[in-house]
């Protein structure tokens, strides 16, 4: 059997987590656990939407947990690392710096250009 891969966009992950607050059958910990422990997490659209300090804290928990467990993680963003750190720092400067530091160490950065792929196809 193959590796467990989860693909989600970060805003949807946050919405799933928020919905667990009112759901007696699903806990926030169980929602986060599946993203923290899957073999590979593909996290799309990091940095989009309106970020609050809670969202930055969730992102930090995910990145830090997967970093410590040495699990494969792919992150996509319309921002380069400096832009992403600036975006996250609007809410939580210390956590933003820690997130970017871990991403630099655990990642190979691939720049895909500025053209919108959807407009080309």
PDB file of C-alpha atoms in Angstrom, residues 40-83:
ATOM      1  CA  UNK A  40       2.897  13.642   3.075  1.00  0.00           C
ATOM      2  CA  UNK A  41       0.936  16.865   3.451  1.00  0.00           C
ATOM      3  CA  UNK A  42       0.397  19.150   0.489  1.00  0.00           C
ATOM      4  CA  UNK A  43      -0.731  22.494   1.850  1.00  0.00           C
ATOM      5  CA  UNK A  44      -1.915  24.856  -0.874  1.00  0.00           C
ATOM      6  CA  UNK A  45      -2.526  28.616  -0.778  1.00  0.00           C
ATOM      7  CA  UNK A  46      -0.554  29.384   2.375  1.00  0.00           C
ATOM      8  CA  UNK A  47      -0.769  33.120   2.977  1.00  0.00           C
ATOM      9  CA  UNK A  48      -4.123  33.694   1.286  1.00  0.00           C
ATOM     10  CA  UNK A  49      -7.161  35.043   3.018  1.00  0.00           C
ATOM     11  CA  UNK A  50      -7.270  37.190   6.105  1.00  0.00           C
ATOM     12  CA  UNK A  51      -4.762  35.914   8.650  1.00  0.00           C
ATOM     13  CA  UNK A  52      -5.414  36.158  12.345  1.00  0.00           C
ATOM     14  CA  UNK A  53      -2.958  35.220  15.064  1.00  0.00           C
ATOM     15  CA  UNK A  54      -4.893  31.964  15.556  1.00  0.00           C
ATOM     16  CA  UNK A  55      -4.244  30.947  11.931  1.00  0.00           C
ATOM     17  CA  UNK A  56      -0.549  31.718  12.289  1.00  0.00           C
ATOM     18  CA  UNK A  57      -0.475  29.614  15.471  1.00  0.00           C
ATOM     19  CA  UNK A  58      -2.111  26.695  13.637  1.00  0.00           C
ATOM     20  CA  UNK A  59       0.372  27.000  10.757  1.00  0.00           C
ATOM     21  CA  UNK A  60       3.251  27.086  13.241  1.00  0.00           C
ATOM     22  CA  UNK A  61       1.935  23.981  15.005  1.00  0.00           C
ATOM     23  CA  UNK A  62       1.649  22.135  11.684  1.00  0.00           C
ATOM     24  CA  UNK A  63       5.040  23.144  10.321  1.00  0.00           C
ATOM     25  CA  UNK A  64       6.832  22.605  13.625  1.00  0.00           C
ATOM     26  CA  UNK A  65       5.192  19.230  14.235  1.00  0.00           C
ATOM     27  CA  UNK A  66       5.955  17.942  10.765  1.00  0.00           C
ATOM     28  CA  UNK A  67       9.487  19.386  10.923  1.00  0.00           C
ATOM     29  CA  UNK A  68      10.195  17.584  14.213  1.00  0.00           C
ATOM     30  CA  UNK A  69       8.732  14.329  12.862  1.00  0.00           C
ATOM     31  CA  UNK A  70      10.691  14.715   9.600  1.00  0.00           C
ATOM     32  CA  UNK A  71       7.551  14.203   7.526  1.00  0.00           C
ATOM     33  CA  UNK A  72       7.322  15.287   3.903  1.00  0.00           C
ATOM     34  CA  UNK A  73       5.463  18.538   3.405  1.00  0.00           C
ATOM     35  CA  UNK A  74       4.794  20.516   0.242  1.00  0.00           C
ATOM     36  CA  UNK A  75       3.628  24.083   0.629  1.00  0.00           C
ATOM     37  CA  UNK A  76       2.420  26.347  -2.143  1.00  0.00           C
ATOM     38  CA  UNK A  77       2.015  30.085  -1.855  1.00  0.00           C
ATOM     39  CA  UNK A  78       1.771  33.107  -4.084  1.00  0.00           C
ATOM     40  CA  UNK A  79       4.417  34.659  -1.822  1.00  0.00           C
ATOM     41  CA  UNK A  80       8.151  34.076  -1.726  1.00  0.00           C
ATOM     42  CA  UNK A  81       9.581  33.390   1.744  1.00  0.00           C
ATOM     43  CA  UNK A  82      10.176  37.067   2.524  1.00  0.00           C
ATOM     44  CA  UNK A  83       6.657  37.977   1.406  1.00  0.00           C
TER      45      UNK A  83
END
